[in-house]
């Protein structure tokens, strides 16, 4: 859905004159310079994930990336952790916590992060997972509040 | 160019004795179709005992070997449509997927193509509902990119199956991304529920969106199959008939593949057009006839 919205926004942002006259379809999303260079070199732009930066130039590079991803996922599973959707790569490695939702005042109160519940208050709730991705207000070991962004 | 789709993967095996099941029957039907005038045969495979659709490489291999060994020349088009079959569990509990689900990797979906090296293979260019409550034909952009790139790498011509307008749109995107090489070959698949309906307005919308220089063919399901032979010729395209798309020659008369081809040839020639042979198809589309990879 996010991709659809993004594509629609791109389509709306472009002037009518930029629309391809032969199809009647909305114009395609512009390729990056790197993608154009890849195509010019005779390779194909191959997506391996949902995000616009998740692409490989050619089948060999795609296979290498997928192999690395398989290895990382296997390491994650071997360590007793799970994969969850989110982050720059579309997934991340974490484990459910036993104290998720418990009130916390500092990081050491939780197995995972102590997530600040509202702005200004030095109080939070323990995260349901051992890690998070995206930007989140957390309480540090000394109880101070910080904004942390994790890819 | 006349393509005969000889068996398909629909649940038609018990609705007509002429639906070929075993590799021997499928190859025989393809050879008979070629003798009747088909320059291209589009083949799926089925489990010989039950007739259920299959994607076992050994079955494709036997079909290929039998057709290649025949005295009649024909362009071989093997489906790569199998392995993207998702059967959800129903409106109340869609997950986990139900029995009948077959979601394979791009490599697995292409293994028979890699081994059999047909001149043409199909790329179903999108995800779509069919006339089954909880079945989805799944072909994500990532899957299509991987399969399309592999087809080009193998030197097997992709036939883009456009079941709806968006599929044709995405085919152009595959060209833009460098996955598919122009000029492309497109099959306009009309009247497949719930893709593009087979009314002429929709058909012309599809035809008008085929880029200049591409080759297109068209077919419709069921009783409109022969009408669409005429429509496709009139629109400047090529034609496809066969038991995959239609079981009937007329009211109460089950057809063989060869009979459907003979009738289509008659329509094409009666319209003043010419049915071309396999060598001319290869020359026009830049195809190379190759032997399968040694076992």
GROMACS .gro file of C-alpha atoms in nm:
model
  446
    1UNK     CA    1   0.000   0.000   0.000
    2UNK     CA    2   0.281   0.241   0.086
    3UNK     CA    3   0.433   0.182  -0.256
    4UNK     CA    4   0.100   0.247  -0.420
    5UNK     CA    5   0.063   0.576  -0.236
    6UNK     CA    6   0.419   0.672  -0.323
    7UNK     CA    7   0.362   0.592  -0.689
    8UNK     CA    8   0.040   0.792  -0.687
    9UNK     CA    9   0.214   1.090  -0.529
   10UNK     CA   10   0.490   1.075  -0.786
   11UNK     CA   11   0.229   1.058  -1.060
   12UNK     CA   12   0.045   1.360  -0.920
   13UNK     CA   13   0.366   1.555  -0.877
   14UNK     CA   14   0.461   1.527  -1.243
   15UNK     CA   15   0.322   1.775  -1.492
   16UNK     CA   16   0.072   1.646  -1.745
   17UNK     CA   17   0.320   1.703  -2.027
   18UNK     CA   18   0.552   1.444  -1.874
   19UNK     CA   19   0.296   1.167  -1.914
   20UNK     CA   20   0.375   0.910  -2.178
   21UNK     CA   21   0.130   0.978  -2.463
   22UNK     CA   22   0.129   0.623  -2.600
   23UNK     CA   23  -0.022   0.441  -2.307
   24UNK     CA   24  -0.263   0.656  -2.112
   25UNK     CA   25  -0.111   0.506  -1.799
   26UNK     CA   26   0.050   0.722  -1.529
   27UNK     CA   27   0.418   0.786  -1.593
   28UNK     CA   28   0.656   0.542  -1.432
   29UNK     CA   29   0.857   0.633  -1.125
   30UNK     CA   30   1.191   0.777  -1.229
   31UNK     CA   31   1.488   0.545  -1.220
   32UNK     CA   32   1.787   0.643  -1.011
   33UNK     CA   33   2.115   0.728  -1.183
   34UNK     CA   34   2.260   0.400  -1.055
   35UNK     CA   35   1.969   0.205  -1.201
   36UNK     CA   36   2.006   0.378  -1.537
   37UNK     CA   37   2.377   0.295  -1.534
   38UNK     CA   38   2.293  -0.066  -1.458
   39UNK     CA   39   2.054  -0.088  -1.754
   40UNK     CA   40   2.300   0.092  -1.981
   41UNK     CA   41   2.554  -0.175  -1.887
   42UNK     CA   42   2.316  -0.439  -2.022
   43UNK     CA   43   2.199  -0.564  -1.683
   44UNK     CA   44   1.852  -0.580  -1.534
   45UNK     CA   45   1.731  -0.392  -1.229
   46UNK     CA   46   1.598  -0.667  -1.002
   47UNK     CA   47   1.412  -0.596  -0.680
   48UNK     CA   48   1.472  -0.814  -0.377
   49UNK     CA   49   1.254  -0.629  -0.129
   50UNK     CA   50   0.978  -0.378  -0.091
   51UNK     CA   51   1.178  -0.058  -0.046
   52UNK     CA   52   1.305   0.143  -0.344
   53UNK     CA   53   1.667   0.089  -0.247
   54UNK     CA   54   1.628  -0.289  -0.235
   55UNK     CA   55   1.742  -0.375  -0.584
   56UNK     CA   56   2.032  -0.554  -0.743
   57UNK     CA   57   2.202  -0.499  -1.077
   58UNK     CA   58   2.171  -0.830  -1.256
   59UNK     CA   59   2.094  -1.184  -1.148
   60UNK     CA   60   2.440  -1.254  -1.007
   61UNK     CA   61   2.429  -0.960  -0.768
   62UNK     CA   62   2.073  -1.053  -0.672
   63UNK     CA   63   2.184  -1.407  -0.589
   64UNK     CA   64   2.474  -1.275  -0.376
   65UNK     CA   65   2.245  -1.043  -0.180
   66UNK     CA   66   1.988  -1.315  -0.128
   67UNK     CA   67   2.256  -1.554  -0.007
   68UNK     CA   68   2.381  -1.299   0.248
   69UNK     CA   69   2.024  -1.241   0.362
   70UNK     CA   70   1.966  -1.615   0.396
   71UNK     CA   71   2.279  -1.645   0.610
   72UNK     CA   72   2.179  -1.355   0.836
   73UNK     CA   73   1.829  -1.496   0.878
   74UNK     CA   74   1.975  -1.836   0.959
   75UNK     CA   75   2.207  -1.679   1.221
   76UNK     CA   76   1.907  -1.502   1.368
   77UNK     CA   77   1.710  -1.824   1.395
   78UNK     CA   78   2.010  -2.018   1.527
   79UNK     CA   79   2.042  -1.762   1.807
   80UNK     CA   80   1.683  -1.834   1.908
   81UNK     CA   81   1.551  -1.505   1.772
   82UNK     CA   82   1.276  -1.427   1.521
   83UNK     CA   83   1.255  -1.201   1.217
   84UNK     CA   84   0.998  -0.920   1.211
   85UNK     CA   85   0.900  -0.683   0.931
   86UNK     CA   86   1.049  -0.333   0.943
   87UNK     CA   87   1.372  -0.141   0.900
   88UNK     CA   88   1.574  -0.048   0.597
   89UNK     CA   89   1.610  -0.408   0.483
   90UNK     CA   90   1.245  -0.484   0.540
   91UNK     CA   91   1.303  -0.710   0.841
   92UNK     CA   92   1.498  -0.723   1.164
   93UNK     CA   93   1.602  -0.977   1.421
   94UNK     CA   94   1.451  -0.971   1.771
   95UNK     CA   95   1.287  -1.183   2.038
   96UNK     CA   96   0.964  -1.139   2.235
   97UNK     CA   97   1.024  -1.008   2.586
   98UNK     CA   98   0.868  -1.152   2.899
   99UNK     CA   99   0.800  -0.809   3.047
  100UNK     CA  100   0.647  -0.635   2.742
  101UNK     CA  101   0.397  -0.369   2.851
  102UNK     CA  102   0.530  -0.339   3.210
  103UNK     CA  103   0.575   0.016   3.339
  104UNK     CA  104   0.941   0.125   3.340
  105UNK     CA  105   1.144   0.429   3.443
  106UNK     CA  106   1.483   0.334   3.305
  107UNK     CA  107   1.637   0.092   3.060
  108UNK     CA  108   1.746  -0.153   3.327
  109UNK     CA  109   1.381  -0.208   3.426
  110UNK     CA  110   1.324  -0.401   3.101
  111UNK     CA  111   1.462  -0.699   2.910
  112UNK     CA  112   1.434  -0.490   2.594
  113UNK     CA  113   1.397  -0.116   2.548
  114UNK     CA  114   1.203   0.106   2.791
  115UNK     CA  115   0.980   0.295   2.547
  116UNK     CA  116   0.868   0.641   2.664
  117UNK     CA  117   0.490   0.658   2.669
  118UNK     CA  118   0.428   1.030   2.619
  119UNK     CA  119   0.627   1.346   2.571
  120UNK     CA  120   0.792   1.494   2.874
  121UNK     CA  121   0.711   1.220   3.126
  122UNK     CA  122   0.998   1.008   3.258
  123UNK     CA  123   0.788   0.696   3.244
  124UNK     CA  124   0.748   0.430   2.985
  125UNK     CA  125   0.650   0.075   2.898
  126UNK     CA  126   0.882  -0.214   2.834
  127UNK     CA  127   0.889  -0.307   2.466
  128UNK     CA  128   0.718  -0.624   2.347
  129UNK     CA  129   1.033  -0.713   2.150
  130UNK     CA  130   1.401  -0.706   2.240
  131UNK     CA  131   1.474  -0.451   1.967
  132UNK     CA  132   1.288  -0.198   1.756
  133UNK     CA  133   1.337  -0.019   1.426
  134UNK     CA  134   1.233   0.331   1.328
  135UNK     CA  135   1.243   0.638   1.555
  136UNK     CA  136   1.127   0.596   1.912
  137UNK     CA  137   1.156   0.789   2.241
  138UNK     CA  138   1.324   0.571   2.504
  139UNK     CA  139   1.436   0.604   2.863
  140UNK     CA  140   1.807   0.549   2.921
  141UNK     CA  141   1.979   0.379   3.214
  142UNK     CA  142   1.978   0.700   3.416
  143UNK     CA  143   1.610   0.761   3.339
  144UNK     CA  144   1.671   1.044   3.097
  145UNK     CA  145   1.469   1.056   2.781
  146UNK     CA  146   1.626   1.020   2.435
  147UNK     CA  147   1.507   0.989   2.079
  148UNK     CA  148   1.665   0.693   1.906
  149UNK     CA  149   1.637   0.608   1.536
  150UNK     CA  150   1.735   0.254   1.433
  151UNK     CA  151   1.762   0.142   1.069
  152UNK     CA  152   0.100  -1.735  -3.634
  153UNK     CA  153  -0.137  -1.987  -3.485
  154UNK     CA  154  -0.072  -2.124  -3.137
  155UNK     CA  155  -0.248  -2.431  -3.001
  156UNK     CA  156  -0.270  -2.452  -2.622
  157UNK     CA  157  -0.319  -2.824  -2.595
  158UNK     CA  158  -0.407  -2.903  -2.233
  159UNK     CA  159  -0.364  -2.619  -1.978
  160UNK     CA  160  -0.378  -2.650  -1.603
  161UNK     CA  161  -0.749  -2.608  -1.543
  162UNK     CA  162  -0.960  -2.874  -1.381
  163UNK     CA  163  -1.090  -2.987  -1.720
  164UNK     CA  164  -0.945  -3.337  -1.725
  165UNK     CA  165  -1.274  -3.504  -1.637
  166UNK     CA  166  -1.490  -3.287  -1.860
  167UNK     CA  167  -1.367  -3.412  -2.192
  168UNK     CA  168  -1.196  -3.731  -2.308
  169UNK     CA  169  -0.988  -3.516  -2.542
  170UNK     CA  170  -0.798  -3.338  -2.264
  171UNK     CA  171  -0.452  -3.494  -2.291
  172UNK     CA  172  -0.303  -3.610  -1.961
  173UNK     CA  173   0.014  -3.814  -2.004
  174UNK     CA  174   0.324  -3.675  -2.175
  175UNK     CA  175   0.257  -3.917  -2.461
  176UNK     CA  176  -0.099  -3.785  -2.504
  177UNK     CA  177   0.010  -3.421  -2.471
  178UNK     CA  178   0.285  -3.466  -2.729
  179UNK     CA  179   0.048  -3.650  -2.961
  180UNK     CA  180  -0.208  -3.372  -2.932
  181UNK     CA  181   0.063  -3.115  -3.001
  182UNK     CA  182   0.186  -3.303  -3.307
  183UNK     CA  183  -0.167  -3.342  -3.443
  184UNK     CA  184  -0.223  -2.970  -3.388
  185UNK     CA  185   0.097  -2.893  -3.576
  186UNK     CA  186  -0.014  -3.113  -3.865
  187UNK     CA  187  -0.343  -2.924  -3.869
  188UNK     CA  188  -0.165  -2.591  -3.904
  189UNK     CA  189  -0.044  -2.474  -3.563
  190UNK     CA  190   0.303  -2.323  -3.585
  191UNK     CA  191   0.336  -2.306  -3.206
  192UNK     CA  192   0.222  -2.550  -2.938
  193UNK     CA  193   0.180  -2.423  -2.583
  194UNK     CA  194   0.213  -2.706  -2.334
  195UNK     CA  195   0.145  -2.760  -1.967
  196UNK     CA  196   0.185  -3.104  -1.814
  197UNK     CA  197  -0.045  -3.315  -1.599
  198UNK     CA  198   0.000  -3.612  -1.373
  199UNK     CA  199  -0.069  -3.907  -1.604
  200UNK     CA  200  -0.280  -4.106  -1.358
  201UNK     CA  201  -0.508  -3.832  -1.226
  202UNK     CA  202  -0.485  -3.568  -1.496
  203UNK     CA  203  -0.418  -3.305  -1.232
  204UNK     CA  204  -0.189  -3.019  -1.335
  205UNK     CA  205   0.175  -3.068  -1.250
  206UNK     CA  206   0.511  -2.900  -1.281
  207UNK     CA  207   0.730  -3.210  -1.259
  208UNK     CA  208   1.035  -3.158  -1.474
  209UNK     CA  209   1.041  -3.520  -1.593
  210UNK     CA  210   0.696  -3.477  -1.748
  211UNK     CA  211   0.799  -3.160  -1.932
  212UNK     CA  212   1.110  -3.339  -2.046
  213UNK     CA  213   0.916  -3.630  -2.193
  214UNK     CA  214   0.675  -3.396  -2.371
  215UNK     CA  215   0.969  -3.202  -2.513
  216UNK     CA  216   1.156  -3.511  -2.625
  217UNK     CA  217   0.849  -3.656  -2.797
  218UNK     CA  218   0.764  -3.332  -2.978
  219UNK     CA  219   1.125  -3.275  -3.082
  220UNK     CA  220   1.144  -3.631  -3.216
  221UNK     CA  221   0.830  -3.594  -3.428
  222UNK     CA  222   0.841  -3.577  -3.804
  223UNK     CA  223   0.649  -3.251  -3.803
  224UNK     CA  224   0.825  -2.927  -3.710
  225UNK     CA  225   0.663  -2.698  -3.452
  226UNK     CA  226   0.772  -2.416  -3.223
  227UNK     CA  227   0.763  -2.533  -2.862
  228UNK     CA  228   0.615  -2.303  -2.598
  229UNK     CA  229   0.627  -2.440  -2.242
  230UNK     CA  230   0.437  -2.271  -1.963
  231UNK     CA  231   0.624  -2.125  -1.668
  232UNK     CA  232   0.299  -2.035  -1.502
  233UNK     CA  233   0.295  -2.314  -1.247
  234UNK     CA  234   0.422  -2.266  -0.893
  235UNK     CA  235   0.252  -1.935  -0.817
  236UNK     CA  236  -0.063  -2.090  -0.681
  237UNK     CA  237  -0.195  -1.963  -0.349
  238UNK     CA  238  -0.507  -2.117  -0.200
  239UNK     CA  239  -0.621  -1.914   0.098
  240UNK     CA  240  -0.818  -2.064   0.382
  241UNK     CA  241  -1.138  -1.869   0.330
  242UNK     CA  242  -1.282  -1.535   0.444
  243UNK     CA  243  -1.281  -1.624   0.813
  244UNK     CA  244  -0.928  -1.760   0.829
  245UNK     CA  245  -0.725  -1.679   0.520
  246UNK     CA  246  -0.398  -1.797   0.673
  247UNK     CA  247  -0.236  -2.044   0.681
  248UNK     CA  248  -0.273  -2.130   0.312
  249UNK     CA  249  -0.496  -2.425   0.230
  250UNK     CA  250  -0.422  -2.744   0.039
  251UNK     CA  251  -0.351  -2.691  -0.326
  252UNK     CA  252  -0.108  -2.410  -0.252
  253UNK     CA  253   0.211  -2.439  -0.456
  254UNK     CA  254   0.441  -2.142  -0.412
  255UNK     CA  255   0.778  -2.218  -0.568
  256UNK     CA  256   1.097  -2.017  -0.606
  257UNK     CA  257   1.181  -1.848  -0.935
  258UNK     CA  258   1.454  -2.107  -0.991
  259UNK     CA  259   1.214  -2.395  -0.935
  260UNK     CA  260   0.951  -2.241  -1.161
  261UNK     CA  261   1.216  -2.214  -1.433
  262UNK     CA  262   1.393  -2.549  -1.389
  263UNK     CA  263   1.201  -2.727  -1.667
  264UNK     CA  264   1.267  -2.434  -1.900
  265UNK     CA  265   1.638  -2.450  -1.820
  266UNK     CA  266   1.642  -2.822  -1.901
  267UNK     CA  267   1.406  -2.836  -2.199
  268UNK     CA  268   1.511  -2.509  -2.368
  269UNK     CA  269   1.186  -2.447  -2.560
  270UNK     CA  270   1.182  -2.159  -2.806
  271UNK     CA  271   0.917  -1.978  -2.598
  272UNK     CA  272   0.804  -1.980  -2.237
  273UNK     CA  273   0.529  -1.784  -2.068
  274UNK     CA  274   0.551  -1.503  -1.815
  275UNK     CA  275   0.213  -1.446  -1.647
  276UNK     CA  276   0.263  -1.078  -1.592
  277UNK     CA  277   0.071  -1.019  -1.271
  278UNK     CA  278  -0.123  -1.150  -0.975
  279UNK     CA  279  -0.490  -1.222  -1.031
  280UNK     CA  280  -0.810  -1.371  -0.896
  281UNK     CA  281  -0.963  -1.658  -1.087
  282UNK     CA  282  -1.310  -1.810  -1.080
  283UNK     CA  283  -1.233  -1.995  -0.759
  284UNK     CA  284  -1.333  -1.837  -0.430
  285UNK     CA  285  -1.002  -1.839  -0.245
  286UNK     CA  286  -0.745  -1.903  -0.517
  287UNK     CA  287  -0.494  -1.637  -0.620
  288UNK     CA  288  -0.245  -1.665  -0.906
  289UNK     CA  289   0.059  -1.501  -0.751
  290UNK     CA  290   0.324  -1.332  -0.965
  291UNK     CA  291   0.483  -1.049  -0.770
  292UNK     CA  292   0.702  -0.787  -0.940
  293UNK     CA  293   1.010  -0.939  -0.775
  294UNK     CA  294   0.920  -1.286  -0.901
  295UNK     CA  295   0.852  -1.156  -1.254
  296UNK     CA  296   1.184  -0.974  -1.260
  297UNK     CA  297   1.373  -1.284  -1.151
  298UNK     CA  298   1.192  -1.515  -1.394
  299UNK     CA  299   1.209  -1.269  -1.682
  300UNK     CA  300   1.582  -1.218  -1.633
  301UNK     CA  301   1.636  -1.594  -1.629
  302UNK     CA  302   1.435  -1.638  -1.952
  303UNK     CA  303   1.651  -1.379  -2.125
  304UNK     CA  304   1.968  -1.537  -1.986
  305UNK     CA  305   1.863  -1.876  -2.121
  306UNK     CA  306   1.779  -1.732  -2.461
  307UNK     CA  307   1.418  -1.849  -2.433
  308UNK     CA  308   1.168  -1.597  -2.565
  309UNK     CA  309   0.927  -1.479  -2.295
  310UNK     CA  310   0.565  -1.470  -2.403
  311UNK     CA  311   0.402  -1.211  -2.181
  312UNK     CA  312   0.061  -1.333  -2.073
  313UNK     CA  313  -0.149  -1.020  -2.023
  314UNK     CA  314  -0.470  -1.116  -1.847
  315UNK     CA  315  -0.555  -0.754  -1.780
  316UNK     CA  316  -0.444  -0.403  -1.868
  317UNK     CA  317  -0.209  -0.374  -1.572
  318UNK     CA  318  -0.019  -0.681  -1.682
  319UNK     CA  319   0.066  -0.514  -2.009
  320UNK     CA  320   0.166  -0.204  -1.817
  321UNK     CA  321   0.401  -0.407  -1.601
  322UNK     CA  322   0.549  -0.577  -1.907
  323UNK     CA  323   0.656  -0.234  -2.026
  324UNK     CA  324   0.807  -0.172  -1.685
  325UNK     CA  325   1.008  -0.493  -1.721
  326UNK     CA  326   1.148  -0.357  -2.046
  327UNK     CA  327   1.226  -0.024  -1.880
  328UNK     CA  328   1.408  -0.204  -1.598
  329UNK     CA  329   1.622  -0.389  -1.850
  330UNK     CA  330   1.470  -0.726  -1.756
  331UNK     CA  331   1.303  -0.799  -2.091
  332UNK     CA  332   1.449  -0.717  -2.428
  333UNK     CA  333   1.237  -0.560  -2.702
  334UNK     CA  334   1.063  -0.641  -2.925
  335UNK     CA  335   0.842  -0.844  -2.694
  336UNK     CA  336   0.585  -1.113  -2.761
  337UNK     CA  337   0.249  -1.070  -2.589
  338UNK     CA  338  -0.050  -1.296  -2.551
  339UNK     CA  339  -0.369  -1.103  -2.475
  340UNK     CA  340  -0.574  -1.338  -2.259
  341UNK     CA  341  -0.934  -1.223  -2.279
  342UNK     CA  342  -1.235  -1.330  -2.080
  343UNK     CA  343  -1.044  -1.515  -1.808
  344UNK     CA  344  -1.238  -1.449  -1.488
  345UNK     CA  345  -1.151  -1.210  -1.322
  346UNK     CA  346  -0.913  -1.043  -1.559
  347UNK     CA  347  -0.997  -0.845  -1.870
  348UNK     CA  348  -1.346  -0.922  -2.001
  349UNK     CA  349  -1.366  -1.025  -2.365
  350UNK     CA  350  -1.578  -0.739  -2.492
  351UNK     CA  351  -1.430  -0.560  -2.790
  352UNK     CA  352  -1.383  -0.228  -2.610
  353UNK     CA  353  -1.155  -0.392  -2.356
  354UNK     CA  354  -0.981  -0.592  -2.626
  355UNK     CA  355  -0.904  -0.281  -2.827
  356UNK     CA  356  -0.781  -0.105  -2.513
  357UNK     CA  357  -0.534  -0.391  -2.474
  358UNK     CA  358  -0.440  -0.393  -2.843
  359UNK     CA  359  -0.389  -0.016  -2.844
  360UNK     CA  360  -0.151  -0.047  -2.553
  361UNK     CA  361   0.078  -0.297  -2.724
  362UNK     CA  362   0.386  -0.091  -2.810
  363UNK     CA  363   0.485  -0.055  -3.177
  364UNK     CA  364   0.716  -0.332  -3.289
  365UNK     CA  365   0.590  -0.588  -3.038
  366UNK     CA  366   0.414  -0.901  -3.163
  367UNK     CA  367   0.080  -0.984  -3.012
  368UNK     CA  368  -0.157  -1.276  -3.019
  369UNK     CA  369  -0.498  -1.304  -2.857
  370UNK     CA  370  -0.752  -1.558  -2.742
  371UNK     CA  371  -1.075  -1.578  -2.548
  372UNK     CA  372  -1.218  -1.858  -2.339
  373UNK     CA  373  -1.504  -2.089  -2.416
  374UNK     CA  374  -1.766  -2.009  -2.675
  375UNK     CA  375  -1.588  -1.693  -2.787
  376UNK     CA  376  -1.272  -1.875  -2.887
  377UNK     CA  377  -1.342  -1.880  -3.260
  378UNK     CA  378  -1.489  -1.530  -3.262
  379UNK     CA  379  -1.162  -1.414  -3.117
  380UNK     CA  380  -0.966  -1.580  -3.396
  381UNK     CA  381  -1.141  -1.337  -3.626
  382UNK     CA  382  -1.105  -1.046  -3.383
  383UNK     CA  383  -0.733  -1.104  -3.340
  384UNK     CA  384  -0.672  -1.121  -3.714
  385UNK     CA  385  -0.882  -0.811  -3.769
  386UNK     CA  386  -0.684  -0.627  -3.501
  387UNK     CA  387  -0.357  -0.718  -3.673
  388UNK     CA  388  -0.254  -0.990  -3.433
  389UNK     CA  389  -0.191  -1.362  -3.417
  390UNK     CA  390  -0.427  -1.626  -3.286
  391UNK     CA  391  -0.444  -1.897  -3.023
  392UNK     CA  392  -0.691  -2.181  -2.989
  393UNK     CA  393  -0.687  -2.515  -2.811
  394UNK     CA  394  -0.839  -2.726  -2.540
  395UNK     CA  395  -0.671  -2.523  -2.266
  396UNK     CA  396  -0.915  -2.244  -2.344
  397UNK     CA  397  -1.221  -2.420  -2.489
  398UNK     CA  398  -1.347  -2.778  -2.487
  399UNK     CA  399  -1.616  -2.744  -2.750
  400UNK     CA  400  -1.627  -2.748  -3.127
  401UNK     CA  401  -1.997  -2.675  -3.129
  402UNK     CA  402  -2.308  -2.732  -2.925
  403UNK     CA  403  -2.282  -3.079  -2.771
  404UNK     CA  404  -1.964  -3.161  -2.963
  405UNK     CA  405  -1.641  -3.193  -2.770
  406UNK     CA  406  -1.339  -3.088  -2.972
  407UNK     CA  407  -0.992  -3.224  -3.024
  408UNK     CA  408  -0.703  -2.982  -3.045
  409UNK     CA  409  -0.656  -3.060  -3.413
  410UNK     CA  410  -1.021  -2.984  -3.486
  411UNK     CA  411  -0.994  -2.646  -3.316
  412UNK     CA  412  -0.682  -2.567  -3.516
  413UNK     CA  413  -0.846  -2.673  -3.843
  414UNK     CA  414  -1.141  -2.447  -3.773
  415UNK     CA  415  -0.916  -2.154  -3.684
  416UNK     CA  416  -0.711  -2.204  -4.000
  417UNK     CA  417  -1.035  -2.191  -4.198
  418UNK     CA  418  -1.137  -1.864  -4.035
  419UNK     CA  419  -0.796  -1.704  -4.086
  420UNK     CA  420  -0.777  -1.805  -4.450
  421UNK     CA  421  -1.139  -1.709  -4.517
  422UNK     CA  422  -1.048  -1.360  -4.394
  423UNK     CA  423  -0.776  -1.339  -4.655
  424UNK     CA  424  -0.491  -1.378  -4.407
  425UNK     CA  425  -0.216  -1.637  -4.418
  426UNK     CA  426  -0.120  -1.896  -4.155
  427UNK     CA  427   0.256  -1.904  -4.123
  428UNK     CA  428   0.468  -2.206  -4.039
  429UNK     CA  429   0.719  -2.269  -3.761
  430UNK     CA  430   1.025  -2.165  -3.962
  431UNK     CA  431   0.871  -1.831  -4.046
  432UNK     CA  432   0.769  -1.782  -3.683
  433UNK     CA  433   1.127  -1.843  -3.573
  434UNK     CA  434   1.257  -1.599  -3.832
  435UNK     CA  435   1.008  -1.328  -3.735
  436UNK     CA  436   1.055  -1.363  -3.360
  437UNK     CA  437   1.426  -1.439  -3.362
  438UNK     CA  438   1.381  -1.783  -3.208
  439UNK     CA  439   1.634  -2.064  -3.203
  440UNK     CA  440   1.531  -2.428  -3.200
  441UNK     CA  441   1.754  -2.613  -2.957
  442UNK     CA  442   1.786  -2.961  -2.821
  443UNK     CA  443   1.716  -3.005  -2.451
  444UNK     CA  444   2.008  -3.001  -2.210
  445UNK     CA  445   2.163  -3.348  -2.198
  446UNK     CA  446   2.016  -3.552  -1.913
   0.00000   0.00000   0.00000
